[in-house]
Amino acid sequence: DVKVTQSSRYLVKRTGEKVFLECVQDMDHENMFWYRQDPGLGLRLIYFSYDVKMKEKGDIPEGYSVSREKKERFSLILESASTNQTSMYLCASSLNPSGPFYEQYFGPGTRLTVT
Amino acid sequence: QQQVKQSPQSLIVQKGGISIINCAYENTAFDYFPWYQQFPGKGPALLIAIRPDVSEKKEGRFTISFNKSAKQFSLHIMDSQPGDSATYFCAASGAGNMLTFGGGTRLMVKP
């Protein structure tokens, strides 16, 4: 059974703190993604990675950075958390898109509150 | 700027009825249109998907209708059940497996 796990389901942090969100997949997928989910806005892509140590900006990268040191692990970093980063964060993974399949497998999400 | 617009934001349907969710897109380079289903406390999961070379795809009670000229596609849930109550996201993708999601529709099916 495919699995994407996220380190925390709920997280409360203070403004200005450095925050790490961890994601691990056990499917040997090349691609990994970080999204934030907000009501009415759907899922918006923050960053993605198509290989170890490779990263690309998504639609809303400001205030975030990422790290991918191992194929199975993709970390999202909030350098200095702000209240407008309060959101649900979703990690996903997929096979290399050179094949016909584009399915992304999602983790359960981390609900981050910044106070 | 939302490249994929989804409506309605919320929908209430009686058990046995038909649920219809609509999406419209701008980018003509999109070539893959999936729908994801999300239950509370879970991440989204792929429900059904279509490519623009067909106008309709059916899987059980779920059907995608696709209108390439109008740049619109929709999800129809026939014989809606309370277990279908969830949030549904349409999405579109071009090269590189980059999904652009719609804003989501919260569906409630009343018993």
PDB file of C-alpha atoms in Angstrom:
ATOM      1  CA  ASP A   1       0.000   0.000   0.000  1.00  0.00           C
ATOM      2  CA  VAL A   2       1.407   3.348  -1.048  1.00  0.00           C
ATOM      3  CA  LYS A   3       2.189   5.711   1.742  1.00  0.00           C
ATOM      4  CA  VAL A   4       3.083   9.357   2.229  1.00  0.00           C
ATOM      5  CA  THR A   5       3.569  10.354   5.852  1.00  0.00           C
ATOM      6  CA  GLN A   6       3.925  13.791   7.372  1.00  0.00           C
ATOM      7  CA  SER A   7       5.707  14.352  10.656  1.00  0.00           C
ATOM      8  CA  SER A   8       2.918  16.195  12.460  1.00  0.00           C
ATOM      9  CA  ARG A   9      -0.864  16.401  12.094  1.00  0.00           C
ATOM     10  CA  TYR A  10      -1.126  19.615  14.111  1.00  0.00           C
ATOM     11  CA  LEU A  11       1.485  22.231  14.876  1.00  0.00           C
ATOM     12  CA  VAL A  12       1.309  25.539  16.729  1.00  0.00           C
ATOM     13  CA  LYS A  13       4.199  27.966  16.363  1.00  0.00           C
ATOM     14  CA  ARG A  14       4.911  31.567  17.277  1.00  0.00           C
ATOM     15  CA  THR A  15       5.533  34.376  14.833  1.00  0.00           C
ATOM     16  CA  GLY A  16       9.197  34.511  13.837  1.00  0.00           C
ATOM     17  CA  GLU A  17       9.973  30.884  14.661  1.00  0.00           C
ATOM     18  CA  LYS A  18      11.699  28.637  12.135  1.00  0.00           C
ATOM     19  CA  VAL A  19       9.397  25.753  11.277  1.00  0.00           C
ATOM     20  CA  PHE A  20      10.247  22.406   9.699  1.00  0.00           C
ATOM     21  CA  LEU A  21       7.623  20.192   8.091  1.00  0.00           C
ATOM     22  CA  GLU A  22       8.805  16.716   7.137  1.00  0.00           C
ATOM     23  CA  CYS A  23       7.419  14.364   4.521  1.00  0.00           C
ATOM     24  CA  VAL A  24       8.437  10.787   3.759  1.00  0.00           C
ATOM     25  CA  GLN A  25       7.237   8.513   0.942  1.00  0.00           C
ATOM     26  CA  ASP A  26       7.865   4.804   0.615  1.00  0.00           C
ATOM     27  CA  MET A  27       7.054   4.390  -3.083  1.00  0.00           C
ATOM     28  CA  ASP A  28      10.466   5.257  -4.556  1.00  0.00           C
ATOM     29  CA  HIS A  29       8.870   8.199  -6.391  1.00  0.00           C
ATOM     30  CA  GLU A  30      11.064  10.723  -8.143  1.00  0.00           C
ATOM     31  CA  ASN A  31       8.737  13.705  -7.738  1.00  0.00           C
ATOM     32  CA  MET A  32       7.704  15.275  -4.458  1.00  0.00           C
ATOM     33  CA  PHE A  33       5.532  18.330  -3.867  1.00  0.00           C
ATOM     34  CA  TRP A  34       4.493  20.722  -1.116  1.00  0.00           C
ATOM     35  CA  TYR A  35       1.085  22.426  -1.300  1.00  0.00           C
ATOM     36  CA  ARG A  36      -0.873  24.645   1.011  1.00  0.00           C
ATOM     37  CA  GLN A  37      -4.653  24.268   1.175  1.00  0.00           C
ATOM     38  CA  ASP A  38      -6.868  27.211   2.055  1.00  0.00           C
ATOM     39  CA  PRO A  39     -10.691  27.407   1.848  1.00  0.00           C
ATOM     40  CA  GLY A  40     -11.871  28.614  -1.545  1.00  0.00           C
ATOM     41  CA  LEU A  41      -8.350  28.639  -2.972  1.00  0.00           C
ATOM     42  CA  GLY A  42      -7.891  24.904  -3.387  1.00  0.00           C
ATOM     43  CA  LEU A  43      -4.361  23.554  -3.318  1.00  0.00           C
ATOM     44  CA  ARG A  44      -1.543  25.871  -4.296  1.00  0.00           C
ATOM     45  CA  LEU A  45       1.918  24.571  -5.127  1.00  0.00           C
ATOM     46  CA  ILE A  46       4.735  25.940  -2.983  1.00  0.00           C
ATOM     47  CA  TYR A  47       7.740  23.928  -4.202  1.00  0.00           C
ATOM     48  CA  PHE A  48       8.418  20.668  -5.932  1.00  0.00           C
ATOM     49  CA  SER A  49      11.402  18.419  -6.466  1.00  0.00           C
ATOM     50  CA  TYR A  50      11.998  15.981  -9.315  1.00  0.00           C
ATOM     51  CA  ASP A  51      15.201  14.494  -7.944  1.00  0.00           C
ATOM     52  CA  VAL A  52      17.452  14.476  -4.908  1.00  0.00           C
ATOM     53  CA  LYS A  53      18.938  17.925  -4.243  1.00  0.00           C
ATOM     54  CA  MET A  54      16.797  19.400  -7.050  1.00  0.00           C
ATOM     55  CA  LYS A  55      14.012  21.879  -6.387  1.00  0.00           C
ATOM     56  CA  GLU A  56      11.761  24.165  -8.356  1.00  0.00           C
ATOM     57  CA  LYS A  57       9.548  27.026  -7.221  1.00  0.00           C
ATOM     58  CA  GLY A  58       5.826  26.606  -7.504  1.00  0.00           C
ATOM     59  CA  ASP A  59       3.176  29.303  -7.532  1.00  0.00           C
ATOM     60  CA  ILE A  60       3.674  30.670  -4.004  1.00  0.00           C
ATOM     61  CA  PRO A  61       7.291  30.083  -2.840  1.00  0.00           C
ATOM     62  CA  GLU A  62       7.755  33.345  -0.946  1.00  0.00           C
ATOM     63  CA  GLY A  63       8.562  32.781   2.722  1.00  0.00           C
ATOM     64  CA  TYR A  64       9.341  29.083   2.200  1.00  0.00           C
ATOM     65  CA  SER A  65      12.322  26.936   1.335  1.00  0.00           C
ATOM     66  CA  VAL A  66      12.742  23.193   0.847  1.00  0.00           C
ATOM     67  CA  SER A  67      15.336  20.480   1.243  1.00  0.00           C
ATOM     68  CA  ARG A  68      15.634  17.079  -0.397  1.00  0.00           C
ATOM     69  CA  GLU A  69      18.742  15.246   0.732  1.00  0.00           C
ATOM     70  CA  LYS A  70      17.315  11.753   0.240  1.00  0.00           C
ATOM     71  CA  LYS A  71      14.898  10.459  -2.387  1.00  0.00           C
ATOM     72  CA  GLU A  72      12.229   9.501   0.112  1.00  0.00           C
ATOM     73  CA  ARG A  73      12.274  12.686   2.201  1.00  0.00           C
ATOM     74  CA  PHE A  74      11.184  16.228   1.338  1.00  0.00           C
ATOM     75  CA  SER A  75      11.207  18.989   3.938  1.00  0.00           C
ATOM     76  CA  LEU A  76       9.401  22.322   3.894  1.00  0.00           C
ATOM     77  CA  ILE A  77      10.981  25.129   5.901  1.00  0.00           C
ATOM     78  CA  LEU A  78       9.334  28.342   7.036  1.00  0.00           C
ATOM     79  CA  GLU A  79      12.332  30.557   7.732  1.00  0.00           C
ATOM     80  CA  SER A  80      10.411  33.011   9.916  1.00  0.00           C
ATOM     81  CA  ALA A  81       6.803  31.978  10.453  1.00  0.00           C
ATOM     82  CA  SER A  82       4.117  34.601  10.013  1.00  0.00           C
ATOM     83  CA  THR A  83       0.404  34.537  10.780  1.00  0.00           C
ATOM     84  CA  ASN A  84      -0.474  34.494   7.082  1.00  0.00           C
ATOM     85  CA  GLN A  85       1.238  31.116   6.851  1.00  0.00           C
ATOM     86  CA  THR A  86      -1.425  29.572   9.048  1.00  0.00           C
ATOM     87  CA  SER A  87      -2.790  26.861   6.765  1.00  0.00           C
ATOM     88  CA  MET A  88      -3.068  23.163   5.980  1.00  0.00           C
ATOM     89  CA  TYR A  89       0.134  21.875   4.361  1.00  0.00           C
ATOM     90  CA  LEU A  90      -0.001  18.830   2.115  1.00  0.00           C
ATOM     91  CA  CYS A  91       2.873  16.787   0.786  1.00  0.00           C
ATOM     92  CA  ALA A  92       2.535  14.611  -2.312  1.00  0.00           C
ATOM     93  CA  SER A  93       4.664  12.349  -4.457  1.00  0.00           C
ATOM     94  CA  SER A  94       4.433  10.893  -7.959  1.00  0.00           C
ATOM     95  CA  LEU A  95       6.369   8.853 -10.442  1.00  0.00           C
ATOM     96  CA  ASN A  96       8.528  10.543 -13.011  1.00  0.00           C
ATOM     97  CA  PRO A  97       6.166  12.200 -15.525  1.00  0.00           C
ATOM     98  CA  SER A  98       7.858  10.699 -18.516  1.00  0.00           C
ATOM     99  CA  GLY A  99       5.357   7.859 -18.206  1.00  0.00           C
ATOM    100  CA  PRO A 100       1.623   8.122 -18.913  1.00  0.00           C
ATOM    101  CA  PHE A 101       0.567   8.327 -15.284  1.00  0.00           C
ATOM    102  CA  TYR A 102       0.285  11.575 -13.399  1.00  0.00           C
ATOM    103  CA  GLU A 103      -1.337  10.443 -10.160  1.00  0.00           C
ATOM    104  CA  GLN A 104      -0.090  12.284  -7.134  1.00  0.00           C
ATOM    105  CA  TYR A 105      -0.301  10.530  -3.768  1.00  0.00           C
ATOM    106  CA  PHE A 106      -0.963  12.813  -0.832  1.00  0.00           C
ATOM    107  CA  GLY A 107      -0.107  12.667   2.829  1.00  0.00           C
ATOM    108  CA  PRO A 108      -2.756  13.432   5.495  1.00  0.00           C
ATOM    109  CA  GLY A 109      -1.630  17.024   5.915  1.00  0.00           C
ATOM    110  CA  THR A 110      -0.217  19.177   8.712  1.00  0.00           C
ATOM    111  CA  ARG A 111      -2.448  21.893  10.088  1.00  0.00           C
ATOM    112  CA  LEU A 112      -0.104  24.714  11.090  1.00  0.00           C
ATOM    113  CA  THR A 113      -1.246  27.587  13.260  1.00  0.00           C
ATOM    114  CA  VAL A 114       1.065  30.571  13.691  1.00  0.00           C
ATOM    115  CA  THR A 115       0.177  32.829  16.620  1.00  0.00           C
TER     116      THR A 115
ATOM    117  CA  GLN B   1      -5.086  34.449 -10.732  1.00  0.00           C
ATOM    118  CA  GLN B   2      -6.781  31.077 -10.689  1.00  0.00           C
ATOM    119  CA  GLN B   3      -6.205  29.151 -13.892  1.00  0.00           C
ATOM    120  CA  VAL B   4      -8.827  26.543 -13.028  1.00  0.00           C
ATOM    121  CA  LYS B   5     -12.158  27.869 -11.779  1.00  0.00           C
ATOM    122  CA  GLN B   6     -14.474  25.494  -9.960  1.00  0.00           C
ATOM    123  CA  SER B   7     -18.130  25.841  -9.030  1.00  0.00           C
ATOM    124  CA  PRO B   8     -20.091  25.624  -6.858  1.00  0.00           C
ATOM    125  CA  GLN B   9     -18.093  26.053  -3.651  1.00  0.00           C
ATOM    126  CA  SER B  10     -20.616  23.939  -1.779  1.00  0.00           C
ATOM    127  CA  LEU B  11     -23.385  21.579  -2.792  1.00  0.00           C
ATOM    128  CA  ILE B  12     -26.145  19.772  -0.932  1.00  0.00           C
ATOM    129  CA  VAL B  13     -27.822  16.832  -2.657  1.00  0.00           C
ATOM    130  CA  GLN B  14     -30.381  14.313  -1.497  1.00  0.00           C
ATOM    131  CA  LYS B  15     -29.447  10.658  -1.415  1.00  0.00           C
ATOM    132  CA  GLY B  16     -30.040   9.150  -4.843  1.00  0.00           C
ATOM    133  CA  GLY B  17     -29.723  12.468  -6.631  1.00  0.00           C
ATOM    134  CA  ILE B  18     -27.140  13.643  -9.145  1.00  0.00           C
ATOM    135  CA  SER B  19     -24.247  15.819  -8.005  1.00  0.00           C
ATOM    136  CA  ILE B  20     -22.678  18.044 -10.655  1.00  0.00           C
ATOM    137  CA  ILE B  21     -19.480  20.023 -10.207  1.00  0.00           C
ATOM    138  CA  ASN B  22     -18.108  22.226 -12.969  1.00  0.00           C
ATOM    139  CA  CYS B  23     -14.642  23.454 -13.857  1.00  0.00           C
ATOM    140  CA  ALA B  24     -13.284  25.835 -16.472  1.00  0.00           C
ATOM    141  CA  TYR B  25      -9.689  26.357 -17.494  1.00  0.00           C
ATOM    142  CA  GLU B  26      -7.709  28.925 -19.438  1.00  0.00           C
ATOM    143  CA  ASN B  27      -4.495  27.236 -20.510  1.00  0.00           C
ATOM    144  CA  THR B  28      -4.927  25.328 -23.788  1.00  0.00           C
ATOM    145  CA  ALA B  29      -1.668  23.457 -23.088  1.00  0.00           C
ATOM    146  CA  PHE B  30      -3.369  21.440 -20.329  1.00  0.00           C
ATOM    147  CA  ASP B  31      -3.691  17.812 -21.442  1.00  0.00           C
ATOM    148  CA  TYR B  32      -4.750  15.913 -18.347  1.00  0.00           C
ATOM    149  CA  PHE B  33      -7.770  16.607 -16.142  1.00  0.00           C
ATOM    150  CA  PRO B  34      -8.076  14.655 -12.891  1.00  0.00           C
ATOM    151  CA  TRP B  35     -10.574  14.900 -10.076  1.00  0.00           C
ATOM    152  CA  TYR B  36      -9.442  14.382  -6.492  1.00  0.00           C
ATOM    153  CA  GLN B  37     -11.656  13.466  -3.541  1.00  0.00           C
ATOM    154  CA  GLN B  38     -10.788  14.488   0.000  1.00  0.00           C
ATOM    155  CA  PHE B  39     -12.439  13.188   3.164  1.00  0.00           C
ATOM    156  CA  PRO B  40     -12.050  15.099   6.450  1.00  0.00           C
ATOM    157  CA  GLY B  41      -8.673  14.464   8.055  1.00  0.00           C
ATOM    158  CA  LYS B  42      -7.267  12.846   4.921  1.00  0.00           C
ATOM    159  CA  GLY B  43      -5.216  14.004   1.981  1.00  0.00           C
ATOM    160  CA  PRO B  44      -6.822  14.182  -1.481  1.00  0.00           C
ATOM    161  CA  ALA B  45      -6.923  10.969  -3.495  1.00  0.00           C
ATOM    162  CA  LEU B  46      -7.334  10.523  -7.233  1.00  0.00           C
ATOM    163  CA  LEU B  47     -10.935   9.705  -8.128  1.00  0.00           C
ATOM    164  CA  ILE B  48     -11.071   9.756 -11.924  1.00  0.00           C
ATOM    165  CA  ALA B  49      -9.201  11.461 -14.752  1.00  0.00           C
ATOM    166  CA  ILE B  50      -9.636  12.258 -18.436  1.00  0.00           C
ATOM    167  CA  ARG B  51      -7.497  13.291 -21.375  1.00  0.00           C
ATOM    168  CA  PRO B  52      -8.837  15.727 -24.009  1.00  0.00           C
ATOM    169  CA  ASP B  53      -9.009  13.130 -26.793  1.00  0.00           C
ATOM    170  CA  VAL B  54     -12.280  11.799 -25.334  1.00  0.00           C
ATOM    171  CA  SER B  55     -15.447  13.692 -24.369  1.00  0.00           C
ATOM    172  CA  GLU B  56     -16.561  11.437 -21.538  1.00  0.00           C
ATOM    173  CA  LYS B  57     -15.167   8.922 -19.102  1.00  0.00           C
ATOM    174  CA  LYS B  58     -17.231   6.817 -16.742  1.00  0.00           C
ATOM    175  CA  GLU B  59     -16.136   4.801 -13.734  1.00  0.00           C
ATOM    176  CA  GLY B  60     -19.016   3.347 -11.781  1.00  0.00           C
ATOM    177  CA  ARG B  61     -21.235   6.189 -10.566  1.00  0.00           C
ATOM    178  CA  PHE B  62     -18.652   8.840 -11.469  1.00  0.00           C
ATOM    179  CA  THR B  63     -18.510  10.434 -14.923  1.00  0.00           C
ATOM    180  CA  ILE B  64     -16.303  13.192 -16.313  1.00  0.00           C
ATOM    181  CA  SER B  65     -17.705  15.186 -19.226  1.00  0.00           C
ATOM    182  CA  PHE B  66     -15.170  17.189 -21.207  1.00  0.00           C
ATOM    183  CA  ASN B  67     -15.794  20.035 -23.664  1.00  0.00           C
ATOM    184  CA  LYS B  68     -12.515  21.002 -25.291  1.00  0.00           C
ATOM    185  CA  SER B  69     -13.880  23.905 -27.357  1.00  0.00           C
ATOM    186  CA  ALA B  70     -15.468  25.507 -24.300  1.00  0.00           C
ATOM    187  CA  LYS B  71     -12.484  24.643 -22.080  1.00  0.00           C
ATOM    188  CA  GLN B  72     -14.807  23.146 -19.508  1.00  0.00           C
ATOM    189  CA  PHE B  73     -15.136  19.824 -17.755  1.00  0.00           C
ATOM    190  CA  SER B  74     -17.476  18.513 -15.113  1.00  0.00           C
ATOM    191  CA  LEU B  75     -17.904  15.687 -12.638  1.00  0.00           C
ATOM    192  CA  HIS B  76     -21.252  13.932 -12.364  1.00  0.00           C
ATOM    193  CA  ILE B  77     -21.981  11.653  -9.424  1.00  0.00           C
ATOM    194  CA  MET B  78     -25.015   9.509 -10.145  1.00  0.00           C
ATOM    195  CA  ASP B  79     -27.130   8.025  -7.353  1.00  0.00           C
ATOM    196  CA  SER B  80     -25.251  10.135  -4.788  1.00  0.00           C
ATOM    197  CA  GLN B  81     -24.710   8.462  -1.416  1.00  0.00           C
ATOM    198  CA  PRO B  82     -23.946   9.883   2.056  1.00  0.00           C
ATOM    199  CA  GLY B  83     -20.530   8.218   1.757  1.00  0.00           C
ATOM    200  CA  ASP B  84     -19.782  10.526  -1.185  1.00  0.00           C
ATOM    201  CA  SER B  85     -19.842  13.510   1.167  1.00  0.00           C
ATOM    202  CA  ALA B  86     -16.375  14.998   0.770  1.00  0.00           C
ATOM    203  CA  THR B  87     -14.517  17.874  -0.823  1.00  0.00           C
ATOM    204  CA  TYR B  88     -13.878  17.482  -4.549  1.00  0.00           C
ATOM    205  CA  PHE B  89     -11.091  19.206  -6.450  1.00  0.00           C
ATOM    206  CA  CYS B  90     -10.748  19.421 -10.193  1.00  0.00           C
ATOM    207  CA  ALA B  91      -7.263  19.899 -11.560  1.00  0.00           C
ATOM    208  CA  ALA B  92      -5.427  20.312 -14.828  1.00  0.00           C
ATOM    209  CA  SER B  93      -1.928  19.455 -15.891  1.00  0.00           C
ATOM    210  CA  GLY B  94       0.388  20.009 -18.790  1.00  0.00           C
ATOM    211  CA  ALA B  95       3.951  18.850 -19.208  1.00  0.00           C
ATOM    212  CA  GLY B  96       5.924  18.030 -16.080  1.00  0.00           C
ATOM    213  CA  ASN B  97       3.197  16.638 -13.846  1.00  0.00           C
ATOM    214  CA  MET B  98       2.389  20.054 -12.431  1.00  0.00           C
ATOM    215  CA  LEU B  99      -1.189  20.069 -11.260  1.00  0.00           C
ATOM    216  CA  THR B 100      -3.201  23.293 -11.075  1.00  0.00           C
ATOM    217  CA  PHE B 101      -6.174  22.811  -8.763  1.00  0.00           C
ATOM    218  CA  GLY B 102      -9.586  24.413  -8.664  1.00  0.00           C
ATOM    219  CA  GLY B 103     -10.879  25.954  -5.464  1.00  0.00           C
ATOM    220  CA  GLY B 104     -12.766  22.857  -4.318  1.00  0.00           C
ATOM    221  CA  THR B 105     -16.421  21.907  -3.794  1.00  0.00           C
ATOM    222  CA  ARG B 106     -17.713  20.689  -0.470  1.00  0.00           C
ATOM    223  CA  LEU B 107     -20.409  18.101  -1.202  1.00  0.00           C
ATOM    224  CA  MET B 108     -22.930  16.990   1.380  1.00  0.00           C
ATOM    225  CA  VAL B 109     -25.311  14.168   0.518  1.00  0.00           C
ATOM    226  CA  LYS B 110     -28.310  14.091   2.830  1.00  0.00           C
ATOM    227  CA  PRO B 111     -29.770  10.693   3.765  1.00  0.00           C
TER     228      PRO B 111
END
